[in-house]
PDB file of C-alpha atoms in Angstrom:
ATOM      1  CA  UNK D   1      -0.257   0.540  -0.033  1.00 34.00           C
ATOM      2  CA  UNK D   2       1.175   3.404   0.495  1.00 35.00           C
ATOM      3  CA  UNK D   3       1.461   5.468   3.245  1.00 33.00           C
ATOM      4  CA  UNK D   4      -0.190   8.195   4.592  1.00 33.00           C
ATOM      5  CA  UNK D   5       1.889  10.630   3.814  1.00 34.00           C
ATOM      6  CA  UNK D   6       2.076   9.796   0.160  1.00 32.00           C
ATOM      7  CA  UNK D   7      -1.097   9.583  -0.076  1.00 32.00           C
ATOM      8  CA  UNK D   8      -1.911  13.296   1.426  1.00 31.00           C
ATOM      9  CA  UNK D   9       1.030  14.680  -0.451  1.00 34.00           C
ATOM     10  CA  UNK D  10      -0.165  13.088  -3.956  1.00 33.00           C
ATOM     11  CA  UNK D  11      -0.454  15.803  -5.874  1.00 33.00           C
ATOM     12  CA  UNK D  12       2.195  18.084  -5.613  1.00 34.00           C
ATOM     13  CA  UNK D  13       3.173  18.280  -9.975  1.00 33.00           C
ATOM     14  CA  UNK D  14       1.290  16.347 -12.706  1.00 37.00           C
ATOM     15  CA  UNK D  15       4.605  14.193 -13.260  1.00 39.00           C
ATOM     16  CA  UNK D  16       4.535  13.121  -9.778  1.00 40.00           C
ATOM     17  CA  UNK D  17       0.887  12.323  -9.916  1.00 42.00           C
ATOM     18  CA  UNK D  18       1.450  10.413 -13.093  1.00 43.00           C
ATOM     19  CA  UNK D  19       3.979   8.512 -11.516  1.00 43.00           C
ATOM     20  CA  UNK D  20       1.931   7.281  -8.863  1.00 43.00           C
ATOM     21  CA  UNK D  21      -0.783   6.143 -11.525  1.00 49.00           C
ATOM     22  CA  UNK D  22       1.885   4.173 -13.308  1.00 48.00           C
ATOM     23  CA  UNK D  23       3.539   2.798 -10.245  1.00 44.00           C
ATOM     24  CA  UNK D  24      -0.015   2.037  -8.446  1.00 44.00           C
ATOM     25  CA  UNK D  25      -1.850   0.070 -11.264  1.00 46.00           C
ATOM     26  CA  UNK D  26      -0.080  -3.656 -11.314  1.00 40.00           C
ATOM     27  CA  UNK D  27      -0.042  -5.216 -15.152  1.00 34.00           C
ATOM     28  CA  UNK D  28      -4.015  -6.533 -14.741  1.00 39.00           C
ATOM     29  CA  UNK D  29      -4.748  -2.289 -14.191  1.00 42.00           C
ATOM     30  CA  UNK D  30      -6.155  -3.128 -11.055  1.00 41.00           C
ATOM     31  CA  UNK D  31      -4.369  -1.903  -7.595  1.00 42.00           C
ATOM     32  CA  UNK D  32      -5.807  -1.739  -3.886  1.00 44.00           C
ATOM     33  CA  UNK D  33      -4.371   1.890  -3.478  1.00 44.00           C
ATOM     34  CA  UNK D  34      -5.147   5.267  -5.067  1.00 47.00           C
ATOM     35  CA  UNK D  35      -4.470   8.859  -4.236  1.00 48.00           C
ATOM     36  CA  UNK D  36      -6.712  10.486  -1.823  1.00 51.00           C
ATOM     37  CA  UNK D  37      -9.452  13.190  -2.876  1.00 52.00           C
ATOM     38  CA  UNK D  38      -7.405  16.737  -1.198  1.00 48.00           C
ATOM     39  CA  UNK D  39     -10.715  16.988   1.261  1.00 47.00           C
ATOM     40  CA  UNK D  40     -11.088  13.504   2.288  1.00 45.00           C
ATOM     41  CA  UNK D  41      -7.381  13.108   3.617  1.00 42.00           C
ATOM     42  CA  UNK D  42      -8.699  13.922   7.081  1.00 41.00           C
ATOM     43  CA  UNK D  43     -10.917  11.183   7.142  1.00 42.00           C
ATOM     44  CA  UNK D  44      -8.607   8.746   5.422  1.00 41.00           C
ATOM     45  CA  UNK D  45      -5.510   9.654   7.737  1.00 36.00           C
ATOM     46  CA  UNK D  46      -7.976   8.910  10.874  1.00 38.00           C
ATOM     47  CA  UNK D  47      -9.259   5.264   9.359  1.00 41.00           C
ATOM     48  CA  UNK D  48      -5.745   4.444   7.920  1.00 43.00           C
ATOM     49  CA  UNK D  49      -4.455   4.002  11.520  1.00 42.00           C
ATOM     50  CA  UNK D  50      -1.760   1.848  10.387  1.00 47.00           C
ATOM     51  CA  UNK D  51      -0.244   4.334   8.254  1.00 50.00           C
ATOM     52  CA  UNK D  52      -1.182   2.293   5.186  1.00 57.00           C
ATOM     53  CA  UNK D  53      -4.395   2.088   2.958  1.00 61.00           C
ATOM     54  CA  UNK D  54      -6.150  -1.373   2.957  1.00 74.00           C
ATOM     55  CA  UNK D  55      -9.054  -1.231   0.441  1.00 78.00           C
ATOM     56  CA  UNK D  56     -11.166  -4.245   2.026  1.00 83.00           C
ATOM     57  CA  UNK D  57     -11.004  -3.175   5.953  1.00 86.00           C
ATOM     58  CA  UNK D  58     -11.167   0.264   4.914  1.00 88.00           C
ATOM     59  CA  UNK D  59     -14.150   0.154   2.059  1.00 91.00           C
ATOM     60  CA  UNK D  60     -16.053  -1.961   5.139  1.00 91.00           C
ATOM     61  CA  UNK D  61     -14.858   1.450   7.509  1.00 92.00           C
ATOM     62  CA  UNK D  62     -16.776   4.148   5.244  1.00 92.00           C
ATOM     63  CA  UNK D  63     -19.020   1.540   4.051  1.00 92.00           C
ATOM     64  CA  UNK D  64     -19.798   1.768   8.291  1.00 92.00           C
ATOM     65  CA  UNK D  65     -19.455   5.453   8.124  1.00 92.00           C
ATOM     66  CA  UNK D  66     -21.543   5.772   5.630  1.00 92.00           C
ATOM     67  CA  UNK D  67     -24.421   3.082   6.565  1.00 92.00           C
ATOM     68  CA  UNK D  68     -24.434   5.329   9.865  1.00 92.00           C
ATOM     69  CA  UNK D  69     -25.075   8.274   7.864  1.00 91.00           C
ATOM     70  CA  UNK D  70     -27.809   7.206   5.786  1.00 89.00           C
ATOM     71  CA  UNK D  71     -30.016   6.792   8.935  1.00 92.00           C
ATOM     72  CA  UNK D  72     -29.795  10.673   9.826  1.00 90.00           C
ATOM     73  CA  UNK D  73     -32.816  12.169   8.302  1.00 85.00           C
ATOM     74  CA  UNK D  74     -30.397  14.190   6.413  1.00 83.00           C
ATOM     75  CA  UNK D  75     -27.327  12.592   5.728  1.00 82.00           C
ATOM     76  CA  UNK D  76     -23.628  13.975   4.565  1.00 87.00           C
ATOM     77  CA  UNK D  77     -23.100  13.667   0.955  1.00 93.00           C
ATOM     78  CA  UNK D  78     -19.313  13.299   1.964  1.00 94.00           C
ATOM     79  CA  UNK D  79     -19.991  10.325   3.660  1.00 93.00           C
ATOM     80  CA  UNK D  80     -21.371   8.646   0.361  1.00 94.00           C
ATOM     81  CA  UNK D  81     -18.161  10.197  -1.298  1.00 95.00           C
ATOM     82  CA  UNK D  82     -16.144   8.771   0.680  1.00 93.00           C
ATOM     83  CA  UNK D  83     -17.031   5.240   0.368  1.00 94.00           C
ATOM     84  CA  UNK D  84     -17.257   5.546  -3.303  1.00 94.00           C
ATOM     85  CA  UNK D  85     -13.756   7.140  -3.120  1.00 92.00           C
ATOM     86  CA  UNK D  86     -12.578   3.998  -1.319  1.00 91.00           C
ATOM     87  CA  UNK D  87     -15.072   1.382  -4.000  1.00 94.00           C
ATOM     88  CA  UNK D  88     -12.767   2.765  -6.805  1.00 91.00           C
ATOM     89  CA  UNK D  89      -9.548   2.087  -4.939  1.00 87.00           C
ATOM     90  CA  UNK D  90     -10.909  -1.635  -5.542  1.00 88.00           C
ATOM     91  CA  UNK D  91      -9.347  -4.551  -7.396  1.00 88.00           C
ATOM     92  CA  UNK D  92     -12.724  -5.917  -7.389  1.00 91.00           C
ATOM     93  CA  UNK D  93     -15.239  -5.201 -10.622  1.00 94.00           C
ATOM     94  CA  UNK D  94     -18.512  -4.857  -8.409  1.00 94.00           C
ATOM     95  CA  UNK D  95     -16.529  -2.275  -6.016  1.00 94.00           C
ATOM     96  CA  UNK D  96     -15.928  -0.460  -8.721  1.00 95.00           C
ATOM     97  CA  UNK D  97     -19.130  -0.345 -10.330  1.00 96.00           C
ATOM     98  CA  UNK D  98     -20.502   0.470  -7.208  1.00 95.00           C
ATOM     99  CA  UNK D  99     -18.426   3.457  -6.883  1.00 96.00           C
ATOM    100  CA  UNK D 100     -19.349   4.321 -10.348  1.00 96.00           C
ATOM    101  CA  UNK D 101     -23.492   4.658  -9.334  1.00 96.00           C
ATOM    102  CA  UNK D 102     -22.532   5.911  -5.564  1.00 95.00           C
ATOM    103  CA  UNK D 103     -20.410   9.082  -7.918  1.00 97.00           C
ATOM    104  CA  UNK D 104     -22.943   8.957 -10.378  1.00 96.00           C
ATOM    105  CA  UNK D 105     -25.731   9.937  -7.419  1.00 95.00           C
ATOM    106  CA  UNK D 106     -23.682  12.613  -5.797  1.00 96.00           C
ATOM    107  CA  UNK D 107     -22.997  14.192  -9.540  1.00 96.00           C
ATOM    108  CA  UNK D 108     -26.480  14.354 -10.031  1.00 95.00           C
ATOM    109  CA  UNK D 109     -27.322  15.691  -6.538  1.00 94.00           C
ATOM    110  CA  UNK D 110     -24.732  18.498  -7.391  1.00 94.00           C
ATOM    111  CA  UNK D 111     -22.288  17.322  -4.841  1.00 94.00           C
ATOM    112  CA  UNK D 112     -18.198  18.699  -5.702  1.00 92.00           C
ATOM    113  CA  UNK D 113     -18.697  17.170  -9.684  1.00 94.00           C
ATOM    114  CA  UNK D 114     -15.236  17.618 -10.531  1.00 94.00           C
ATOM    115  CA  UNK D 115     -13.673  15.004  -7.963  1.00 94.00           C
ATOM    116  CA  UNK D 116     -16.938  12.771  -8.834  1.00 96.00           C
ATOM    117  CA  UNK D 117     -16.244  13.064 -12.241  1.00 95.00           C
ATOM    118  CA  UNK D 118     -12.556  11.837 -11.845  1.00 95.00           C
ATOM    119  CA  UNK D 119     -12.879   9.261  -9.908  1.00 95.00           C
ATOM    120  CA  UNK D 120     -16.239   7.924 -12.056  1.00 96.00           C
ATOM    121  CA  UNK D 121     -13.127   7.883 -15.458  1.00 95.00           C
ATOM    122  CA  UNK D 122     -10.727   6.265 -12.907  1.00 94.00           C
ATOM    123  CA  UNK D 123     -13.061   3.289 -12.382  1.00 95.00           C
ATOM    124  CA  UNK D 124     -13.703   2.683 -15.805  1.00 95.00           C
ATOM    125  CA  UNK D 125     -10.131   2.925 -16.460  1.00 93.00           C
ATOM    126  CA  UNK D 126      -9.850   0.016 -14.169  1.00 92.00           C
ATOM    127  CA  UNK D 127     -12.540  -1.766 -15.744  1.00 94.00           C
ATOM    128  CA  UNK D 128     -10.653  -1.632 -18.502  1.00 92.00           C
ATOM    129  CA  UNK D 129     -13.704   0.504 -20.171  1.00 92.00           C
ATOM    130  CA  UNK D 130     -11.155   3.227 -21.776  1.00 92.00           C
ATOM    131  CA  UNK D 131     -13.823   5.076 -24.093  1.00 91.00           C
ATOM    132  CA  UNK D 132     -15.659   5.989 -20.829  1.00 94.00           C
ATOM    133  CA  UNK D 133     -12.939   6.648 -19.317  1.00 93.00           C
ATOM    134  CA  UNK D 134     -11.905   8.763 -22.042  1.00 92.00           C
ATOM    135  CA  UNK D 135     -15.145  10.264 -22.621  1.00 94.00           C
ATOM    136  CA  UNK D 136     -15.216  11.664 -18.642  1.00 95.00           C
ATOM    137  CA  UNK D 137     -11.527  12.823 -18.286  1.00 93.00           C
ATOM    138  CA  UNK D 138     -12.982  15.154 -21.616  1.00 94.00           C
ATOM    139  CA  UNK D 139     -15.632  16.469 -19.875  1.00 95.00           C
ATOM    140  CA  UNK D 140     -13.641  16.864 -16.424  1.00 94.00           C
ATOM    141  CA  UNK D 141     -11.058  18.681 -18.760  1.00 94.00           C
ATOM    142  CA  UNK D 142     -13.897  21.106 -20.832  1.00 95.00           C
ATOM    143  CA  UNK D 143     -14.956  22.428 -17.301  1.00 95.00           C
ATOM    144  CA  UNK D 144     -11.936  22.942 -15.611  1.00 94.00           C
ATOM    145  CA  UNK D 145      -8.581  22.713 -18.698  1.00 94.00           C
ATOM    146  CA  UNK D 146      -5.361  22.502 -16.131  1.00 92.00           C
ATOM    147  CA  UNK D 147      -6.811  19.914 -13.229  1.00 91.00           C
ATOM    148  CA  UNK D 148      -3.959  17.679 -12.546  1.00 91.00           C
ATOM    149  CA  UNK D 149      -5.006  14.618 -11.958  1.00 89.00           C
ATOM    150  CA  UNK D 150      -7.540  14.400 -14.756  1.00 90.00           C
ATOM    151  CA  UNK D 151      -4.405  15.534 -17.028  1.00 90.00           C
ATOM    152  CA  UNK D 152      -2.630  12.684 -15.755  1.00 87.00           C
ATOM    153  CA  UNK D 153      -4.981  10.304 -16.447  1.00 90.00           C
ATOM    154  CA  UNK D 154      -5.629  11.525 -20.037  1.00 89.00           C
ATOM    155  CA  UNK D 155      -2.127  11.066 -20.575  1.00 87.00           C
ATOM    156  CA  UNK D 156      -2.242   7.502 -19.149  1.00 89.00           C
ATOM    157  CA  UNK D 157      -5.562   6.377 -21.402  1.00 88.00           C
ATOM    158  CA  UNK D 158      -4.604   8.005 -24.644  1.00 88.00           C
ATOM    159  CA  UNK D 159      -1.140   5.853 -24.017  1.00 84.00           C
ATOM    160  CA  UNK D 160      -3.302   2.767 -23.076  1.00 83.00           C
ATOM    161  CA  UNK D 161      -5.534   3.099 -26.330  1.00 79.00           C
ATOM    162  CA  UNK D 162      -2.832   3.890 -28.652  1.00 80.00           C
ATOM    163  CA  UNK D 163      -0.882   0.812 -26.942  1.00 76.00           C
ATOM    164  CA  UNK D 164      -3.970  -1.427 -27.418  1.00 71.00           C
ATOM    165  CA  UNK D 165      -4.871  -0.107 -30.329  1.00 61.00           C
ATOM    166  CA  UNK D 166      -1.398  -0.653 -32.399  1.00 59.00           C
ATOM    167  CA  UNK D 167      -1.617  -3.988 -30.913  1.00 59.00           C
ATOM    168  CA  UNK D 168      -4.726  -5.062 -32.624  1.00 63.00           C
ATOM    169  CA  UNK D 169      -3.988  -3.987 -35.721  1.00 67.00           C
ATOM    170  CA  UNK D 170      -0.448  -5.889 -35.100  1.00 65.00           C
ATOM    171  CA  UNK D 171      -2.975  -9.392 -34.328  1.00 69.00           C
ATOM    172  CA  UNK D 172      -5.011  -8.382 -37.203  1.00 64.00           C
ATOM    173  CA  UNK D 173      -1.919  -8.110 -39.752  1.00 66.00           C
ATOM    174  CA  UNK D 174      -0.723 -11.369 -38.365  1.00 70.00           C
ATOM    175  CA  UNK D 175      -4.108 -12.903 -38.809  1.00 68.00           C
ATOM    176  CA  UNK D 176      -4.182 -11.856 -42.495  1.00 68.00           C
ATOM    177  CA  UNK D 177      -0.769 -12.944 -43.824  1.00 67.00           C
ATOM    178  CA  UNK D 178      -1.788 -16.604 -41.917  1.00 69.00           C
ATOM    179  CA  UNK D 179      -4.937 -16.696 -43.457  1.00 71.00           C
ATOM    180  CA  UNK D 180      -3.134 -15.806 -47.116  1.00 65.00           C
ATOM    181  CA  UNK D 181      -0.469 -18.683 -46.662  1.00 64.00           C
ATOM    182  CA  UNK D 182      -3.367 -20.641 -45.865  1.00 67.00           C
ATOM    183  CA  UNK D 183      -5.108 -19.651 -49.051  1.00 68.00           C
ATOM    184  CA  UNK D 184      -2.206 -19.770 -51.195  1.00 69.00           C
ATOM    185  CA  UNK D 185      -1.613 -23.526 -50.140  1.00 72.00           C
ATOM    186  CA  UNK D 186      -5.042 -24.894 -49.834  1.00 71.00           C
ATOM    187  CA  UNK D 187      -5.154 -23.216 -53.625  1.00 72.00           C
ATOM    188  CA  UNK D 188      -1.636 -24.833 -54.666  1.00 74.00           C
ATOM    189  CA  UNK D 189      -2.888 -27.803 -53.695  1.00 73.00           C
ATOM    190  CA  UNK D 190      -6.072 -28.014 -55.656  1.00 66.00           C
ATOM    191  CA  UNK D 191      -6.080 -29.772 -58.931  1.00 68.00           C
ATOM    192  CA  UNK D 192      -7.299 -27.945 -61.518  1.00 63.00           C
ATOM    193  CA  UNK D 193      -9.921 -29.543 -64.169  1.00 57.00           C
TER     194      UNK D 193
END
């Protein structure tokens, strides 16, 4: 995991944030750590008494706080946001989808749109839904063109789409060449009358 100090200071500059995102992602695109949004760092620091982010443990803690908050007459959207943020840090696809739903509800309620859009884009990226992720990041950057985290994630998305696109073209070209040789061999071995 990433220590609490790193989470608190993650966005000092664009290159540093991009390096954190890239180093935190495993080969399959999932990670159990993610930079915390600036306005939740106090809660995260209180929750993570060990100084380390533990996704599964912290999801349960944020879920408990969220459920307690929902018992109130006027629940705070902050508890929902913190649970949603934590869910977007999970490697579990169901958690990622739940995080997206909670964040979408917050956007519809007008709560912290920029952070909600960013974490929806991040969750889509982790799900391998690069086109959806790119659309959300483009929406975020239209609202705030200099959003550092958004610019970092946009760069990573473009790299991923470019890499996968190039790989797809290479696979298609290999298949086409292979089919050419198979057809050619069949035509050579077929007697003509």
